[in-house]
Amino acid sequence: MFLRDLWYFGALSSELKPGQHLHRELLGQPILFGRDHQGRAYALKDICPHRGILLSGGEAQQHGDETHVECPYHGWRFRTDGSCAAIPSLTADQAEAMDLSKIRTRAFPVHEDQGLIWIYYGAEDSGEPTIEPPKLDMPEGEKPRMIITDVFNCSVDHAVIGLMDPAHIPYIHRQWWYRTKKSVRDKEKAFGPIERGFSMLPHTPSANSFVYNLLGEGRTTEIQVQIPGLRTEYIKAGGKHITIFTAVTPTNETKTAITIAIYWNHPLLNFVPRPILRLAGETFLGQDRDAVNAQQVGLAYDPNLMLIHDADVQAKWYFRLKDAWTKHRDTGEPFRNPVKPATLRWRS
Ligand code: FES
Ligand SMILES: [Fe+2]
């Protein structure tokens, strides 16, 4: 159901305070995100191996230079690598006779950068990353300046293809400040493969969008899509950037979390009052959410679906990338990106 051996977006740096726990469901699994006393993020399967209560309900404690997660039920303590450090109910001789290191909850590799916390989902419990964590192409040290989140009541695939699909824009996102019914016209965009994904190659954004026209001269935009469900829009003008990163993360089979992190040093967004920017972003994403949620009513009848040329070719690529990644992991053969350079045409 879910792609493995990939980095998934797990949480925002700003959500994780030292000594606190964050419970989240990712890929149908309960995950505890924490930050140790040295400030390093960690992620554990949020289930106590003793009797199954969520570990995130317990305390993060400092023991020497280690951080331990204390289970709220019987106080068993776990290191940030998942190994059991203590079982308080054991007498001294019982503790001596027992090998605590055999007791563990799964620990996931974690990487934190650019205000984002990534978690590596290996197929095996002990799976070490075989690929580098994603990194946005931005000046060093940038942090998100606005975050917009939502939850779609659909599978990750419908969320991903719903967000990348160009043909819905004049219908779902019809609004005076972005697109109107009259602004629909022929589009032609060049695409090419990138690492584990594809890019709508840098181009001058379409003149039928009022907002893009405010960016000024020399503006280019590029949209990158990568598995497992990462979309990054790079807008550049006059040496400055606006970068809109969207993580589409499966909560479980019927729920998908959307997190949009917006970074910029382009002055345009400084002139837009934050509440208006937020309202615009939430409105936009809310329209996508309402569309995919409404779609679930029809999908419940398991209809046959179609993907057409050229408007749905990006969706086809997404499915082909998933298949190619699964094949690569199953067979051990090198991953071959199935996307070839192409120019796609549609009306939107
Ligand atoms: S359930 Fe966690 S220590 Fe018993
Ligand atoms: Fe949309």
Short mmCIF file of C-alpha atoms and ligand atoms in Angstrom, two decimals:
data_model
loop_
_atom_site.label_atom_id
_atom_site.label_comp_id
_atom_site.label_asym_id
_atom_site.label_seq_id
_atom_site.Cartn_x
_atom_site.Cartn_y
_atom_site.Cartn_z
CA MET A 1 0.00 0.00 0.00
CA PHE A 2 2.70 2.53 0.97
CA LEU A 3 6.12 2.99 -0.56
CA ARG A 4 8.98 1.92 1.68
CA ASP A 5 12.67 2.69 1.88
CA LEU A 6 12.01 6.38 1.42
CA TRP A 7 12.16 9.53 3.52
CA TYR A 8 8.76 10.87 4.50
CA PHE A 9 8.00 14.28 5.90
CA GLY A 10 7.13 13.64 9.55
CA ALA A 11 6.81 16.90 11.45
CA LEU A 12 7.87 20.51 11.53
CA SER A 13 10.88 21.51 13.61
CA SER A 14 8.69 24.13 15.24
CA GLU A 15 6.30 21.44 16.50
CA LEU A 16 8.94 19.66 18.53
CA LYS A 17 10.12 21.19 21.80
CA PRO A 18 12.92 19.55 23.81
CA GLY A 19 11.54 17.09 26.32
CA GLN A 20 8.12 16.95 24.70
CA HIS A 21 6.49 14.20 22.66
CA LEU A 22 4.45 14.49 19.54
CA HIS A 23 2.16 11.61 18.62
CA ARG A 24 1.39 11.17 14.96
CA GLU A 25 0.02 8.44 12.73
CA LEU A 26 2.13 7.88 9.62
CA LEU A 27 1.64 5.11 7.07
CA GLY A 28 -0.86 3.49 9.39
CA GLN A 29 1.62 3.33 12.28
CA PRO A 30 1.67 5.31 15.51
CA ILE A 31 4.87 7.34 15.75
CA LEU A 32 6.34 9.24 18.66
CA PHE A 33 8.46 12.22 17.66
CA GLY A 34 10.69 13.61 20.36
CA ARG A 35 13.66 15.88 20.85
CA ASP A 36 16.40 14.77 23.20
CA HIS A 37 18.09 16.99 25.74
CA GLN A 38 20.81 17.82 23.24
CA GLY A 39 18.16 19.04 20.82
CA ARG A 40 18.29 16.09 18.40
CA ALA A 41 15.01 14.87 16.98
CA TYR A 42 14.14 11.17 17.22
CA ALA A 43 11.23 8.97 16.20
CA LEU A 44 10.01 5.74 17.79
CA LYS A 45 7.14 3.41 17.13
CA ASP A 46 4.67 4.81 19.63
CA ILE A 47 3.76 1.48 21.24
CA CYS A 48 5.14 0.07 24.44
CA PRO A 49 6.35 -3.51 23.80
CA HIS A 50 5.14 -4.49 27.29
CA ARG A 51 1.40 -3.99 27.04
CA GLY A 52 0.86 -1.70 24.10
CA ILE A 53 0.02 1.69 25.55
CA LEU A 54 1.22 4.75 23.64
CA LEU A 55 4.66 5.75 24.86
CA SER A 56 4.04 9.36 23.90
CA GLY A 57 1.77 9.64 26.94
CA GLY A 58 4.84 9.29 29.15
CA GLU A 59 7.66 11.60 30.09
CA ALA A 60 10.93 12.28 28.33
CA GLN A 61 13.56 12.09 31.07
CA GLN A 62 17.24 12.82 31.23
CA HIS A 63 19.39 10.01 32.66
CA GLY A 64 23.05 10.94 32.51
CA ASP A 65 23.56 12.13 28.97
CA GLU A 66 20.80 9.89 27.61
CA THR A 67 17.18 10.80 27.04
CA HIS A 68 14.72 8.08 28.05
CA VAL A 69 11.06 7.82 27.20
CA GLU A 70 9.22 6.54 30.26
CA CYS A 71 6.14 4.45 29.57
CA PRO A 72 3.16 5.91 31.44
CA TYR A 73 1.79 2.46 32.42
CA HIS A 74 4.57 0.60 34.29
CA GLY A 75 7.48 2.95 33.86
CA TRP A 76 9.65 0.91 31.49
CA ARG A 77 12.16 3.28 29.95
CA PHE A 78 13.35 3.37 26.35
CA ARG A 79 16.37 5.06 24.82
CA THR A 80 15.99 7.14 21.68
CA ASP A 81 17.42 4.18 19.71
CA GLY A 82 14.41 2.16 20.86
CA SER A 83 16.25 -0.12 23.31
CA CYS A 84 14.88 -0.72 26.78
CA ALA A 85 16.95 0.98 29.49
CA ALA A 86 15.04 -0.01 32.62
CA ILE A 87 12.14 -2.08 33.97
CA PRO A 88 11.38 -0.63 37.42
CA SER A 89 9.41 -3.64 38.68
CA LEU A 90 12.45 -5.96 38.50
CA THR A 91 14.36 -6.70 41.68
CA ALA A 92 18.12 -6.29 41.43
CA ASP A 93 18.76 -10.02 40.84
CA GLN A 94 15.92 -10.24 38.29
CA ALA A 95 17.34 -7.24 36.44
CA GLU A 96 20.75 -8.88 36.40
CA ALA A 97 19.34 -12.07 34.90
CA MET A 98 17.43 -10.31 32.13
CA ASP A 99 18.87 -8.96 28.89
CA LEU A 100 17.01 -5.66 28.53
CA SER A 101 18.65 -4.85 25.20
CA LYS A 102 16.50 -7.59 23.60
CA ILE A 103 13.41 -5.54 24.41
CA ARG A 104 12.85 -2.68 22.02
CA THR A 105 10.43 -0.52 20.18
CA ARG A 106 11.29 0.36 16.60
CA ALA A 107 13.41 3.47 16.14
CA PHE A 108 13.30 5.29 12.80
CA PRO A 109 16.18 7.23 11.23
CA VAL A 110 15.41 10.95 11.43
CA HIS A 111 16.87 13.94 9.65
CA GLU A 112 16.15 17.58 10.44
CA ASP A 113 16.90 20.47 8.11
CA GLN A 114 15.23 23.60 6.72
CA GLY A 115 12.63 23.49 9.47
CA LEU A 116 11.46 20.00 8.42
CA ILE A 117 11.83 16.68 10.22
CA TRP A 118 12.15 13.69 7.90
CA ILE A 119 11.61 10.09 8.93
CA TYR A 120 12.98 7.14 6.99
CA TYR A 121 10.55 4.27 6.51
CA GLY A 122 12.59 1.18 5.76
CA ALA A 123 10.89 -2.02 4.70
CA GLU A 124 12.75 -3.76 7.54
CA ASP A 125 12.62 -2.70 11.15
CA SER A 126 16.34 -2.07 11.14
CA GLY A 127 16.33 -0.47 7.70
CA GLU A 128 19.12 2.05 7.36
CA PRO A 129 18.66 4.77 4.71
CA THR A 130 20.06 3.95 1.30
CA ILE A 131 19.26 7.41 -0.07
CA GLU A 132 19.95 10.97 1.06
CA PRO A 133 17.13 12.86 2.74
CA PRO A 134 15.37 15.42 0.51
CA LYS A 135 16.78 18.93 0.49
CA LEU A 136 15.09 21.99 -0.93
CA ASP A 137 17.18 24.11 -3.27
CA MET A 138 17.35 27.34 -1.25
CA PRO A 139 19.97 29.50 0.47
CA GLU A 140 21.31 27.81 3.65
CA GLY A 141 19.55 28.40 6.92
CA GLU A 142 16.10 29.27 5.61
CA LYS A 143 13.12 28.37 7.77
CA PRO A 144 9.47 28.21 6.72
CA ARG A 145 7.80 31.59 7.10
CA MET A 146 4.29 30.24 6.76
CA ILE A 147 2.79 26.79 7.32
CA ILE A 148 -0.57 25.66 6.05
CA THR A 149 -1.92 22.23 6.89
CA ASP A 150 -5.02 20.21 6.11
CA VAL A 151 -6.23 16.63 6.19
CA PHE A 152 -7.80 14.98 3.16
CA ASN A 153 -10.10 12.01 3.70
CA CYS A 154 -8.59 10.03 0.86
CA SER A 155 -5.69 7.75 0.04
CA VAL A 156 -2.29 9.28 -0.61
CA ASP A 157 -2.59 8.60 -4.36
CA HIS A 158 -5.75 10.65 -4.80
CA ALA A 159 -4.25 13.44 -2.73
CA VAL A 160 -1.06 13.50 -4.82
CA ILE A 161 -2.73 13.36 -8.21
CA GLY A 162 -5.44 15.76 -7.08
CA LEU A 163 -2.83 18.36 -6.14
CA MET A 164 -0.75 18.02 -9.32
CA ASP A 165 -3.62 17.83 -11.78
CA PRO A 166 -3.72 20.95 -14.01
CA ALA A 167 -7.20 20.49 -15.45
CA HIS A 168 -9.10 21.07 -12.21
CA ILE A 169 -7.70 24.54 -11.63
CA PRO A 170 -10.31 26.59 -13.52
CA TYR A 171 -13.09 24.60 -11.83
CA ILE A 172 -12.01 24.01 -8.27
CA HIS A 173 -9.88 27.15 -7.86
CA ARG A 174 -12.03 29.65 -9.73
CA GLN A 175 -11.64 32.98 -7.95
CA TRP A 176 -11.11 36.52 -9.17
CA TRP A 177 -7.57 36.85 -7.77
CA TYR A 178 -6.28 33.66 -9.34
CA ARG A 179 -8.25 32.23 -12.21
CA THR A 180 -11.52 33.09 -13.82
CA LYS A 181 -13.65 31.19 -16.29
CA LYS A 182 -12.39 33.45 -19.08
CA SER A 183 -8.72 32.87 -18.31
CA VAL A 184 -8.69 29.29 -19.64
CA ARG A 185 -6.29 28.88 -22.55
CA ASP A 186 -3.95 26.42 -24.23
CA LYS A 187 -0.93 25.49 -22.14
CA GLU A 188 2.30 23.87 -23.19
CA LYS A 189 4.94 22.93 -20.63
CA ALA A 190 8.22 21.05 -20.90
CA PHE A 191 8.92 18.29 -18.40
CA GLY A 192 11.93 16.19 -17.60
CA PRO A 193 13.05 13.52 -15.13
CA ILE A 194 14.69 14.42 -11.81
CA GLU A 195 15.79 12.18 -8.97
CA ARG A 196 12.82 9.89 -8.12
CA GLY A 197 10.45 12.26 -9.88
CA PHE A 198 9.87 14.78 -12.61
CA SER A 199 9.99 18.50 -13.09
CA MET A 200 7.87 21.00 -14.93
CA LEU A 201 11.06 22.69 -16.09
CA PRO A 202 11.75 26.34 -15.26
CA HIS A 203 9.57 28.61 -17.38
CA THR A 204 7.89 31.99 -17.24
CA PRO A 205 4.65 31.51 -15.33
CA SER A 206 1.45 31.84 -17.29
CA ALA A 207 0.23 35.35 -17.91
CA ASN A 208 -3.34 34.41 -17.01
CA SER A 209 -2.56 34.46 -13.31
CA PHE A 210 -2.92 37.85 -11.72
CA VAL A 211 -0.74 36.97 -8.73
CA TYR A 212 2.22 35.77 -10.81
CA ASN A 213 2.25 39.03 -12.74
CA LEU A 214 3.15 40.91 -9.55
CA LEU A 215 6.47 39.07 -9.25
CA GLY A 216 8.20 41.35 -11.70
CA GLU A 217 10.55 40.79 -14.59
CA GLY A 218 12.59 37.68 -15.23
CA ARG A 219 10.27 35.48 -13.21
CA THR A 220 10.53 31.75 -13.61
CA THR A 221 8.77 28.90 -11.95
CA GLU A 222 9.65 25.24 -11.69
CA ILE A 223 7.54 22.53 -10.11
CA GLN A 224 9.21 19.34 -8.95
CA VAL A 225 7.32 16.22 -7.94
CA GLN A 226 9.04 13.29 -6.25
CA ILE A 227 7.89 10.11 -4.61
CA PRO A 228 6.64 9.44 -1.99
CA GLY A 229 4.48 12.61 -2.39
CA LEU A 230 6.67 15.69 -2.37
CA ARG A 231 5.93 18.72 -4.48
CA THR A 232 8.16 21.77 -4.54
CA GLU A 233 7.39 24.92 -6.47
CA TYR A 234 10.36 27.22 -6.96
CA ILE A 235 9.44 30.74 -8.01
CA LYS A 236 12.41 32.93 -8.79
CA ALA A 237 12.61 36.56 -9.85
CA GLY A 238 15.45 39.08 -9.66
CA GLY A 239 17.74 36.78 -7.64
CA LYS A 240 15.06 36.22 -4.98
CA HIS A 241 12.86 33.22 -4.38
CA ILE A 242 9.54 32.02 -3.14
CA THR A 243 9.60 28.29 -2.44
CA ILE A 244 6.42 26.40 -1.74
CA PHE A 245 7.01 22.89 -0.45
CA THR A 246 4.07 20.53 -0.11
CA ALA A 247 4.34 17.19 1.69
CA VAL A 248 1.57 14.70 1.05
CA THR A 249 1.96 12.18 3.83
CA PRO A 250 -0.27 9.16 4.31
CA THR A 251 -1.74 9.02 7.79
CA ASN A 252 -3.36 5.69 6.93
CA GLU A 253 -5.19 4.17 3.97
CA THR A 254 -8.06 6.65 4.05
CA LYS A 255 -6.48 9.78 5.48
CA THR A 256 -3.68 11.94 4.15
CA ALA A 257 -1.99 14.88 5.82
CA ILE A 258 -1.02 17.86 3.71
CA THR A 259 1.65 20.23 4.96
CA ILE A 260 2.63 23.29 2.99
CA ALA A 261 5.77 25.13 4.09
CA ILE A 262 6.39 28.45 2.38
CA TYR A 263 9.85 30.01 2.35
CA TRP A 264 10.74 33.30 0.74
CA ASN A 265 13.15 36.17 0.51
CA HIS A 266 11.29 37.82 -2.38
CA PRO A 267 9.87 41.13 -1.15
CA LEU A 268 6.48 40.58 -2.80
CA LEU A 269 5.20 38.41 0.03
CA ASN A 270 6.39 40.91 2.66
CA PHE A 271 3.89 43.40 1.26
CA VAL A 272 1.00 40.97 1.52
CA PRO A 273 -0.46 40.99 5.05
CA ARG A 274 0.14 37.54 6.61
CA PRO A 275 -3.54 36.89 7.43
CA ILE A 276 -4.44 37.51 3.78
CA LEU A 277 -1.65 35.22 2.56
CA ARG A 278 -2.77 32.55 5.01
CA LEU A 279 -6.40 32.95 4.02
CA ALA A 280 -5.48 32.61 0.34
CA GLY A 281 -3.42 29.48 1.01
CA GLU A 282 -6.03 27.87 3.23
CA THR A 283 -8.79 28.70 0.76
CA PHE A 284 -6.81 27.15 -2.07
CA LEU A 285 -5.96 23.97 -0.17
CA GLY A 286 -9.49 23.77 1.26
CA GLN A 287 -10.84 23.72 -2.30
CA ASP A 288 -8.63 20.73 -3.10
CA ARG A 289 -9.69 19.02 0.14
CA ASP A 290 -13.39 19.55 -0.58
CA ALA A 291 -12.92 18.17 -4.10
CA VAL A 292 -11.17 14.96 -3.04
CA ASN A 293 -13.52 14.48 -0.11
CA ALA A 294 -16.50 14.82 -2.46
CA GLN A 295 -14.79 12.38 -4.84
CA GLN A 296 -14.82 9.71 -2.11
CA VAL A 297 -18.59 9.37 -2.44
CA GLY A 298 -18.15 8.17 -6.02
CA LEU A 299 -14.99 6.16 -5.34
CA ALA A 300 -16.83 4.14 -2.69
CA TYR A 301 -18.56 2.36 -5.61
CA ASP A 302 -15.13 1.32 -6.96
CA PRO A 303 -15.63 2.72 -10.46
CA ASN A 304 -13.16 2.25 -13.31
CA LEU A 305 -11.18 5.46 -13.70
CA MET A 306 -9.40 7.07 -16.63
CA LEU A 307 -6.22 9.02 -17.02
CA ILE A 308 -6.14 10.97 -20.28
CA HIS A 309 -3.48 12.64 -22.43
CA ASP A 310 -2.00 15.13 -21.77
CA ALA A 311 -3.66 16.57 -18.68
CA ASP A 312 -3.28 13.37 -16.64
CA VAL A 313 0.18 12.36 -17.83
CA GLN A 314 1.77 13.63 -14.61
CA ALA A 315 -0.55 11.31 -12.68
CA LYS A 316 0.56 8.43 -14.94
CA TRP A 317 4.18 9.28 -14.23
CA TYR A 318 3.50 9.27 -10.52
CA PHE A 319 2.09 5.74 -10.72
CA ARG A 320 4.96 4.59 -12.94
CA LEU A 321 7.50 6.05 -10.50
CA LYS A 322 5.82 4.17 -7.67
CA ASP A 323 5.94 0.92 -9.64
CA ALA A 324 9.56 1.46 -10.62
CA TRP A 325 10.55 2.17 -7.02
CA THR A 326 8.73 -0.92 -5.74
CA LYS A 327 10.39 -3.07 -8.41
CA HIS A 328 13.81 -1.62 -7.53
CA ARG A 329 13.32 -2.44 -3.84
CA ASP A 330 11.87 -5.90 -4.50
CA THR A 331 14.47 -7.06 -7.01
CA GLY A 332 17.56 -5.09 -6.00
CA GLU A 333 17.95 -3.91 -9.60
CA PRO A 334 18.97 -0.24 -10.00
CA PHE A 335 16.11 2.24 -9.91
CA ARG A 336 15.27 3.45 -13.40
CA ASN A 337 13.25 6.64 -13.63
CA PRO A 338 10.48 5.87 -16.13
CA VAL A 339 9.92 9.56 -17.01
CA LYS A 340 11.33 10.74 -20.34
CA PRO A 341 11.59 14.41 -21.36
CA ALA A 342 8.25 15.50 -22.83
CA THR A 343 6.18 18.51 -23.68
CA LEU A 344 2.62 18.29 -22.44
CA ARG A 345 -0.30 20.31 -23.74
CA TRP A 346 -3.67 20.95 -22.17
CA ARG A 347 -6.22 23.69 -21.58
CA SER A 348 -6.59 25.21 -18.15
S1 FES B 1 2.74 -1.00 29.07
FE1 FES B 1 4.54 0.11 28.99
S2 FES B 1 5.57 -0.43 30.78
FE2 FES B 1 3.80 -1.65 30.81
FE FE B 2 -5.79 22.18 -6.62
#
